[in-house]
Tab-separated table of C-alpha atoms and ligand atoms in Angstrom:
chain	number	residue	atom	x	y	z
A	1	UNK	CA	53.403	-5.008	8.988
A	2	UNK	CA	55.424	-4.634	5.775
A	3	UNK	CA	54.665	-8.356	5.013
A	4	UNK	CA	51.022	-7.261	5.087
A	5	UNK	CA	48.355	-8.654	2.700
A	6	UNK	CA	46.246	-5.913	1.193
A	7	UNK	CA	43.344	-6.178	-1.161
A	8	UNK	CA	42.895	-4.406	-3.813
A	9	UNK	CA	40.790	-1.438	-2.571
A	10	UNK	CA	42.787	-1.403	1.021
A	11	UNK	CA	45.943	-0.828	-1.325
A	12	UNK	CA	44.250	1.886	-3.783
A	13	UNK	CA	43.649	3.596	-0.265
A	14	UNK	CA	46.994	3.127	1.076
A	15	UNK	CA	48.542	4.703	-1.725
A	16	UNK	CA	46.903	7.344	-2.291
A	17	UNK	CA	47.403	8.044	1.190
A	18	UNK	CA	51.460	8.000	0.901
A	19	UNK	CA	51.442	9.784	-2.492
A	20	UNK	CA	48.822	12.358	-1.283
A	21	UNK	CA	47.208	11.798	-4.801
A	22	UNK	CA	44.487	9.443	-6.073
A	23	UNK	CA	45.080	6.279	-7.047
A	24	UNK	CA	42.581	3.476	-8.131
A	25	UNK	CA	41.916	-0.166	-7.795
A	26	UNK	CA	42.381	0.232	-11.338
A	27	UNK	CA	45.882	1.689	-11.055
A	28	UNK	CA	46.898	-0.702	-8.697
A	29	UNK	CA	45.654	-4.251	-11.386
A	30	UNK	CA	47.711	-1.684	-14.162
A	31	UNK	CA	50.564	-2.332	-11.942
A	32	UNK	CA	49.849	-6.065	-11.766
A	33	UNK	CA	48.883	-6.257	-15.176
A	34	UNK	CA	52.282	-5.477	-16.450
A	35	UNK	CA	54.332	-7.381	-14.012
A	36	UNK	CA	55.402	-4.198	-12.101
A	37	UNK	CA	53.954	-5.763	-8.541
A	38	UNK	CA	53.105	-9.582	-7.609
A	39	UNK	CA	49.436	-10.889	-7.125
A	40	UNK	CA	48.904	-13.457	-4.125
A	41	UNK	CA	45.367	-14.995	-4.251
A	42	UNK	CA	43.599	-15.364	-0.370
A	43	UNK	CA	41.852	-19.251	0.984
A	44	UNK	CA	38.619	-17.309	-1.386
A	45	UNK	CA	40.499	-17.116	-4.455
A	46	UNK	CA	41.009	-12.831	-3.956
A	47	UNK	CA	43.494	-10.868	-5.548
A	48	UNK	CA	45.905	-9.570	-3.002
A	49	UNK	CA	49.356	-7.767	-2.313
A	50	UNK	CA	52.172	-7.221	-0.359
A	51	UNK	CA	52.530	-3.727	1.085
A	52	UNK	CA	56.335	-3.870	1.083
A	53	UNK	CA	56.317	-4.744	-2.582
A	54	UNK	CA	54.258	-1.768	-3.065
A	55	UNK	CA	55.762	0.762	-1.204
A	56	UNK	CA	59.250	-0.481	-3.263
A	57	UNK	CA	57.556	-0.167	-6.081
A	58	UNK	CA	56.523	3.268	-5.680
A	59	UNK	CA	59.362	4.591	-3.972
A	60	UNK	CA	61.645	3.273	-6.682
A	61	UNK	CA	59.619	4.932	-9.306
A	62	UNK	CA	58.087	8.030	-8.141
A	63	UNK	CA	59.123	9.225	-4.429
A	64	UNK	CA	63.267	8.600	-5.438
A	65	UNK	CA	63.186	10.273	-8.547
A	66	UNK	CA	61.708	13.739	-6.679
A	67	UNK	CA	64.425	12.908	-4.303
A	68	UNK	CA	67.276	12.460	-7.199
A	69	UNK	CA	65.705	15.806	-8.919
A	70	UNK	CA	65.888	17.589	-5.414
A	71	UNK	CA	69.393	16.954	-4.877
A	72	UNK	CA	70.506	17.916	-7.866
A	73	UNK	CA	68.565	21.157	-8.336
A	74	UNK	CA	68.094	22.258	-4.709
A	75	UNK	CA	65.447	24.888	-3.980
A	76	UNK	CA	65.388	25.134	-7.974
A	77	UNK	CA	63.631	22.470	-8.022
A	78	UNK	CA	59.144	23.273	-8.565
A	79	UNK	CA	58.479	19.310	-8.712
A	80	UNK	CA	54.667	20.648	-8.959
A	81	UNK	CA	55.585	21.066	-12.629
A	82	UNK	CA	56.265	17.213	-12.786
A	83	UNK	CA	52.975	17.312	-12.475
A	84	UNK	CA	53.398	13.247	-10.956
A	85	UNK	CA	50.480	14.265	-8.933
A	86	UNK	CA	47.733	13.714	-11.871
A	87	UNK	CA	46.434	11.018	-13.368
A	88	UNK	CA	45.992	9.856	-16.626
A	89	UNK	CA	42.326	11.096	-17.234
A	90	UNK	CA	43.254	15.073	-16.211
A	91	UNK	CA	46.317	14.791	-18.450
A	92	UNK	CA	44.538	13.819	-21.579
A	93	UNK	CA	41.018	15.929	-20.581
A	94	UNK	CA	38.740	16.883	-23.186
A	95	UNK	CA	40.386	16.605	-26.868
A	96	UNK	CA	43.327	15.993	-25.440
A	97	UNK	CA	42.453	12.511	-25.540
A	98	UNK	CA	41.659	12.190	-29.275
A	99	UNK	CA	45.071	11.310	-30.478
A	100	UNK	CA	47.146	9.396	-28.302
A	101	UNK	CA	50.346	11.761	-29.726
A	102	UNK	CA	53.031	10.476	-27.170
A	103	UNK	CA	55.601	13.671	-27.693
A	104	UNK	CA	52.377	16.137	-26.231
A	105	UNK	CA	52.525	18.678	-23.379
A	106	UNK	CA	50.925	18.223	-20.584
A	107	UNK	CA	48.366	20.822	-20.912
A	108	UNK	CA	48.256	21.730	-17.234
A	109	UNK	CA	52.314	22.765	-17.672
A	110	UNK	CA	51.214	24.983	-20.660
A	111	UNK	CA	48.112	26.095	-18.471
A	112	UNK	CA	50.703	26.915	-15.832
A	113	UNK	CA	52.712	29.547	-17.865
A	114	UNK	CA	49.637	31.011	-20.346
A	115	UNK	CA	47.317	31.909	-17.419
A	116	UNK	CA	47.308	34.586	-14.937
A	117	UNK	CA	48.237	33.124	-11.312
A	118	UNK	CA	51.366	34.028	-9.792
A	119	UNK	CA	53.323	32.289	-7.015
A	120	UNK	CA	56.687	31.971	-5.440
A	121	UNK	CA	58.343	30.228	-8.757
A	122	UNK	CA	56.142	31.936	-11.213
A	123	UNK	CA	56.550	35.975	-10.659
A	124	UNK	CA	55.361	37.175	-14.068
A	125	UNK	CA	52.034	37.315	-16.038
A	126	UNK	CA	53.179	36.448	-19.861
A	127	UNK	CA	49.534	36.749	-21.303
A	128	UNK	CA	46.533	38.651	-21.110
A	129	UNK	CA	43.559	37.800	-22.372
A	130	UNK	CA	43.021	38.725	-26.403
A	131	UNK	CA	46.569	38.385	-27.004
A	132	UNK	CA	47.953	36.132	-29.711
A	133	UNK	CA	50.462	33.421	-29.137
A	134	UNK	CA	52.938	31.444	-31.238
A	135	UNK	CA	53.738	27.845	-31.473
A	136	UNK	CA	55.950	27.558	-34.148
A	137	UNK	CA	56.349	23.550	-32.993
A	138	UNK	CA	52.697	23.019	-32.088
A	139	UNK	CA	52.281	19.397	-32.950
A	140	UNK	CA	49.440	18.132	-31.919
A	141	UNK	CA	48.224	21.399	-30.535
A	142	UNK	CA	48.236	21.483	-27.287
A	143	UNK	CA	48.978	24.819	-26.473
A	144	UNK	CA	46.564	26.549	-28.675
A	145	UNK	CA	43.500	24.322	-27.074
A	146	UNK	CA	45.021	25.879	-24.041
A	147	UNK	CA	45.420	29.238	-25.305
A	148	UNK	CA	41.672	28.510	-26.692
A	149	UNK	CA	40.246	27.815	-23.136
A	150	UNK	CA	42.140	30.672	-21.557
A	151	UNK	CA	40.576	33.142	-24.312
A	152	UNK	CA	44.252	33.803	-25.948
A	153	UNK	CA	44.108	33.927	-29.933
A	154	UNK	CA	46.584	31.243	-31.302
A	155	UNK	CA	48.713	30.592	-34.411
A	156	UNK	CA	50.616	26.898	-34.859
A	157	UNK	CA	52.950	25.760	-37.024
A	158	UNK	CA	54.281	22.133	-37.459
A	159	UNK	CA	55.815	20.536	-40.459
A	160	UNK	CA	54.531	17.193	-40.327
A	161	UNK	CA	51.111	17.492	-42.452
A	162	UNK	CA	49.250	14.414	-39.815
A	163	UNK	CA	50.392	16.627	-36.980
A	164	UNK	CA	48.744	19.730	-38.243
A	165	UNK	CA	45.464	17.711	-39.222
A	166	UNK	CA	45.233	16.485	-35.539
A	167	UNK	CA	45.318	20.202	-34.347
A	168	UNK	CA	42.723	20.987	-36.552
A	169	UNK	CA	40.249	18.449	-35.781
A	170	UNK	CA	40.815	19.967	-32.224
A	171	UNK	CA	40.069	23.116	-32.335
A	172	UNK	CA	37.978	23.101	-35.621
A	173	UNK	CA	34.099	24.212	-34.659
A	174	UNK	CA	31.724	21.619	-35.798
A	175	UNK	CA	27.521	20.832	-35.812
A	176	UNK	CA	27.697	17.759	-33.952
A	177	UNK	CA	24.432	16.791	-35.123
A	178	UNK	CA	25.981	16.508	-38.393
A	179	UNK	CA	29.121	14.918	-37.312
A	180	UNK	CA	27.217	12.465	-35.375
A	181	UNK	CA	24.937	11.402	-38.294
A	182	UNK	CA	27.528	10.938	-40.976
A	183	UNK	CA	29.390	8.883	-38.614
A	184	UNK	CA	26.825	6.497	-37.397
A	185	UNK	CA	25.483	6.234	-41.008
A	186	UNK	CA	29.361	5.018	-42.474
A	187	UNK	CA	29.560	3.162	-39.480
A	188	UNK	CA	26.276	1.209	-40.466
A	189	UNK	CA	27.350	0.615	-44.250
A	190	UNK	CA	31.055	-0.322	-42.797
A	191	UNK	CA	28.986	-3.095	-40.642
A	192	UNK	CA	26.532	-4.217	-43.448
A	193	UNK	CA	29.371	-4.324	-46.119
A	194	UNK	CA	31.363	-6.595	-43.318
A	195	UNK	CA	28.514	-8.969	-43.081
A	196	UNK	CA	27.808	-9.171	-46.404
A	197	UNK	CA	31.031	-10.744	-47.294
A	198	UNK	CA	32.531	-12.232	-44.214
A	199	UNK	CA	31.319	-15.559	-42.015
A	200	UNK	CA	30.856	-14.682	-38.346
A	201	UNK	CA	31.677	-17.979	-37.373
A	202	UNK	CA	35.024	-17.751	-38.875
A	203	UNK	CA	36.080	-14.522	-36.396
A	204	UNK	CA	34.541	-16.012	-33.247
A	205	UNK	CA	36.267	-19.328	-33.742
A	206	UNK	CA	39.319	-17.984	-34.593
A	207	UNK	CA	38.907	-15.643	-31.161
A	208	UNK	CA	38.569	-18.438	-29.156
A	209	UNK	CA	41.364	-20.437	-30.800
A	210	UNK	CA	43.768	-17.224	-30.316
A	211	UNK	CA	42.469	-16.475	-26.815
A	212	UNK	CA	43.147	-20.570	-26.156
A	213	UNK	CA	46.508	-20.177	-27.444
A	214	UNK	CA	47.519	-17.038	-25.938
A	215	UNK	CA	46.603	-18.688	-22.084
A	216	UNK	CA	48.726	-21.730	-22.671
A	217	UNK	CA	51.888	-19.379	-24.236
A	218	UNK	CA	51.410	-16.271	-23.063
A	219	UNK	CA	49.773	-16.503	-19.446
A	220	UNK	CA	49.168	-13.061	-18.035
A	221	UNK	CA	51.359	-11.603	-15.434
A	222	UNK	CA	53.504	-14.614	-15.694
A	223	UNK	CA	54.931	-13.852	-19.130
A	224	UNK	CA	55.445	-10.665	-18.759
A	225	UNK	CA	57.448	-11.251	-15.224
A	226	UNK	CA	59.906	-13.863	-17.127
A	227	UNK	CA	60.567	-11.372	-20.182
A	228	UNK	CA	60.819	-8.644	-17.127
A	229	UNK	CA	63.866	-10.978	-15.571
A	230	UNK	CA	65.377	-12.063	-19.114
A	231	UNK	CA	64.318	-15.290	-18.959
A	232	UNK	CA	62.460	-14.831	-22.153
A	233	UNK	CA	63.468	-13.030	-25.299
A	234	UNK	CA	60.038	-11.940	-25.931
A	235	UNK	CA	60.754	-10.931	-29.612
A	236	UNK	CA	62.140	-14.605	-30.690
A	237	UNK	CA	59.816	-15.815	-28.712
A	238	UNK	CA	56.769	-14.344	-30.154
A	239	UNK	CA	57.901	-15.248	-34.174
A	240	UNK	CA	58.233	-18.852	-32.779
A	241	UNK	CA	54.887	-18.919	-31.327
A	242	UNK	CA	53.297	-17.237	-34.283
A	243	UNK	CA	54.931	-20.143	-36.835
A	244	UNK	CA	53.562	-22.619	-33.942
A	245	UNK	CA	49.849	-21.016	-34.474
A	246	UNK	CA	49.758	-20.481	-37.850
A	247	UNK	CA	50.844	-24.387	-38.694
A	248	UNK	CA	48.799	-25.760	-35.971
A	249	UNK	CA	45.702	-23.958	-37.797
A	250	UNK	CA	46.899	-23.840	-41.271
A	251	UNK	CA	43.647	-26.185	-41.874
A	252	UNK	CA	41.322	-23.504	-40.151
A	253	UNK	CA	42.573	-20.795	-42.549
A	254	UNK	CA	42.242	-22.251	-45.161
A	255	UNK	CA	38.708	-21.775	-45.088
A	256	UNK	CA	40.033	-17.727	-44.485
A	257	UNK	CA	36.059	-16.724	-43.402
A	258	UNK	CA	34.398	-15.096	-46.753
A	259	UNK	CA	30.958	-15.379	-47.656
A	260	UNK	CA	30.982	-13.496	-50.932
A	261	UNK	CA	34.272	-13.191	-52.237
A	262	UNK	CA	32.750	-10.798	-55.567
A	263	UNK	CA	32.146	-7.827	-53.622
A	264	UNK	CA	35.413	-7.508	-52.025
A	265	UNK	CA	37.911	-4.618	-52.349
A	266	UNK	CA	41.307	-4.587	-54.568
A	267	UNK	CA	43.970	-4.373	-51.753
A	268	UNK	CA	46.644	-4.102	-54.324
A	269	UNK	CA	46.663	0.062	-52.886
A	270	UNK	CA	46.593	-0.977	-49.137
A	271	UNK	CA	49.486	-0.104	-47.479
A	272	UNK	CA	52.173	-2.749	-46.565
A	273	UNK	CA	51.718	-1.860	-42.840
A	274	UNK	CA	48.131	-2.942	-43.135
A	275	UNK	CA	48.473	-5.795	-45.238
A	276	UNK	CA	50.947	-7.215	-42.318
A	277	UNK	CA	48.962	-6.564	-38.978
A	278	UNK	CA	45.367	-6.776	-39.811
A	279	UNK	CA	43.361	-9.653	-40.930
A	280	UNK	CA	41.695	-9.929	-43.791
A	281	UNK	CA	38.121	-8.540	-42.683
A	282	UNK	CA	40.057	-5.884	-40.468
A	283	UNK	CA	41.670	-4.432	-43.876
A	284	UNK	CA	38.610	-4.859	-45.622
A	285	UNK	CA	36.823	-2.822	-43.749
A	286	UNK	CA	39.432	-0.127	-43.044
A	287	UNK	CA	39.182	0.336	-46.745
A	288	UNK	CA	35.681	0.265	-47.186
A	289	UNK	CA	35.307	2.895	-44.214
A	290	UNK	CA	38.375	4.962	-46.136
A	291	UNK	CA	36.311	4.787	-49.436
A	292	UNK	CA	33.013	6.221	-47.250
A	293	UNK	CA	35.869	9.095	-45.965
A	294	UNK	CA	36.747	9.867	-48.992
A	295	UNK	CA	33.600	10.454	-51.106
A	296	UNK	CA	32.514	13.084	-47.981
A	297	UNK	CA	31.595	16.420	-49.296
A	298	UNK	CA	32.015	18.405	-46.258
A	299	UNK	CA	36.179	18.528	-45.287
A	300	UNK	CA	35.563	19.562	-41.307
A	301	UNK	CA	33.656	16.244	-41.218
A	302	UNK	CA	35.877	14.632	-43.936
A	303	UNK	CA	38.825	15.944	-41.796
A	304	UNK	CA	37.659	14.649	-38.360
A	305	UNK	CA	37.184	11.107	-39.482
B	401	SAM	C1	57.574	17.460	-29.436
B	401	SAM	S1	56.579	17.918	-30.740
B	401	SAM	C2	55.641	19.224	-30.049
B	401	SAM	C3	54.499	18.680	-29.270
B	401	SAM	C4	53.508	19.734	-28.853
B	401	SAM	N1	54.048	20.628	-27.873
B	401	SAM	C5	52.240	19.047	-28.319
B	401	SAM	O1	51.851	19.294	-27.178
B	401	SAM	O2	51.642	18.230	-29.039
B	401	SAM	C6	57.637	18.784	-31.817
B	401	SAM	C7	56.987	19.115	-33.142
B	401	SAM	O3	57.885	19.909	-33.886
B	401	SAM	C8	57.664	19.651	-35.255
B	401	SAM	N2	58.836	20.137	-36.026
B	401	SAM	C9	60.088	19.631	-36.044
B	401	SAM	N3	60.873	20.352	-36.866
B	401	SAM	C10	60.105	21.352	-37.362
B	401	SAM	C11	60.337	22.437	-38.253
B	401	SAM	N4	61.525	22.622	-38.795
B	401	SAM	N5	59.331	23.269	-38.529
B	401	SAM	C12	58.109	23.071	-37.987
B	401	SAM	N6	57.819	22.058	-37.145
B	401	SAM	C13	58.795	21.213	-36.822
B	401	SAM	C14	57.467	18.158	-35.296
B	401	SAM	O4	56.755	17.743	-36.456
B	401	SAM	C15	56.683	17.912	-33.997
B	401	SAM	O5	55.295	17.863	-34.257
C-alpha cells in the first residue's frame, strides 16, 4: 500500500483527506516542482507518485510540527491560529494580494482578535463596531483592511515611506473607470514605444536560446533535487553557467535587438539594480512606463501605479 502509485488527482484527494483541508493537483506539481516529492512517469508517459513519499513529506512538514508545538505548549496550544489549514488564495484574498510583502499578517489571525466571536481560547470582545484602532507598525496594512471590512475606523503608522504607500493604495477609494483607462492607455504607449525601437525577433530568439540552455543545464526537478542533496553549489554554479551563455552567444548580442536606437531613453538615472537584472528592452520600458507615472496629474492614480 505505502509503495502505492498515485496520480496526480488520486493524490490531491488523498491529501486533502489526511490534512482535512484542500489541497490541489496544483499543490501537489508545487511540491514536485521544487524537488520536495519525486515524479515517476506510468507505461503512458503520466506523472505519478509514491504515497509513502507523500505522507513523509507531509508529516515531516506540517502534521510533526503541530505535534512539536503540542508538546511543548500543552492545552496552550490554539494550533487553529496557525492557520496551516488555508491556502494560499484565502491568505492573500482581495488586496491582500497586491504586494507580495513577505513580513504581513495573516489577515484571518487579525480577523480573529478584531471581530466579535468568542470561543473557548478567545473569552473577550476587544472591538465594537465604530471604534478606532491603532497600528503603530502597520506595514503593509493589513490590519486596517481588516479593521476596514469589520467597520472599525483605523489609524497606521510605519516608518518605511514604500510601506506606507502600499497601505494606501489599499485602502485608498478610487473610480475604477478612471483607473482602468489611464492604465490601459500607458500600457498601450509602453507597448508602441517598445516596438518602435526594439526587433521582435531579437527577444523570441533569444527566448528560445535561453529556454534551450536552461533544459540542457538546469533540467527541472532534477537540478533542484542535486542542489537539495549538496551535490551542486547552485550559486557557483549559476555564475559559471551564465559566463558559459554569455560567450557561447557573445555573437548573438552583439546585434543587442534595436530598431531605432534615436528614440531611446538616457539610463545614466536607472538604478544599478535595474541596470544588472533586466535586459535592455526590460529597462527601457520600465523607464518609459515610470516617465508615463510620473507626468500623472491625479496622485490616487499616480499612487496606485
Ligand atoms: C513585520 S512589519 C508589520 C507587518 C504588518 N503587520 C502587515 O501585516 O503588513 C513591521 C513594520 O514595522 C515598521 N517599523 C519598524 N520600526 C518602526 C518604527 N520605529 N516606527 C514605525 N514603524 C516601524 C517596519 O517598517 C515594518 O513595516
Amino acid at each position: 500500500m505505502s509503495q502505492e502509485l498515485l496520480s496526480l488527482g488520486q493524490a490531491s484527494q488523498w491529501a486533502s483527506d489526511y490534512l482535512d483541508r484542500p489541497v490541489t493537483t496544483s499543490n501537489i506539481s508545487y511540491l514536485i516542482q521544487y524537488a520536495k516529492i519525486k515524479k515517476y512517469l506510468d507505461e503512458e508517459k503520466k506523472i505519478k507518485i509514491k504515497l509513502n513519499e507523500l505522507k513523509k513529506y507531509y508529516d515531516e512538514h506540517l502534521v510533526k510540527k503541530e505535534e512539536s508545538w503540542k508538546s511543548q505548549l500543552g492545552d496552550d496550544l490554539n494550533w487553529g491560529l496557525s492557520f496551516s489549514n488555508l491556502r494560499e488564495s484565502d491568505t492573500t484574498k482581495h488586496v491582500h494580494r497586491l504586494h507580495p510583502y513577505k513580513g504581513k499578517f495573516i489577515p484571518q489571525l487579525v480577523e480573529y482578535f478584531l471581530d466579535s466571536h468568542l470561543n473557548d481560547y478567545k473569552k473577550q470582545i476587544f472591538f465594537k463596531e465604530g471604534n478606532t484602532i491603532l497600528d503603530p507598525f502597520m506595514g503593509s496594512g493589513t490590519t486596517l483592511v481588516q479593521s476596514s471590512e469589520l467597520g472599525l475606523h483605523s489609524i497606521g503608522i510605519d516608518i518605511s515611506d514604500f510601506n506606507c504607500m502600499i497601505s494606501r493604495v489599499k485602502l485608498d477609494e478610487y473610480d475604477i473607470f478612471k483607473l482602468s483607462y489611464t492604465l490601459k492607455n500607458i500600457l498601450s504607449q509602453t507597448i508602441n514605444f517598445s516596438n518602435k525601437v526594439f526587433d521582435d525577433s531579437f527577444d523570441l530568439e533569444l527566448k528560445e536560446r535561453l529556454s534551450d540552455f536552461n533544459k540542457k543545464y538546469f533540467p527541472n526537478p532534477e537540478f533542484k533535487r542535486k542542489v537539495h542533496k549538496g551535490e551542486i553549489e547552485e550559486e557557483e554554479y549559476g555564475e559559471e553557467k551564465l559566463k558559459q551563455f554569455l560567450k557561447e552567444n557573445k555573437k548573438f548580442f552583439e546585434k543587442n535587438g534595436t530598431k531605432d536606437k534615436t528614440i531611446l531613453l538616457d539610463e545614466k538615472k536607472m538604478s544599478s539594480f535595474l541596470s544588472k537584472w533586466f535586459s535592455k528592452r526590460v529597462r527601457q520600458e520600465l523607464f518609459y512606463y515610470l516617465k508615463l507615472i510620473e507626468n500623472e496629474k491625479d496622485e490616487k492614480i499616480k499612487n496606485i501605479m
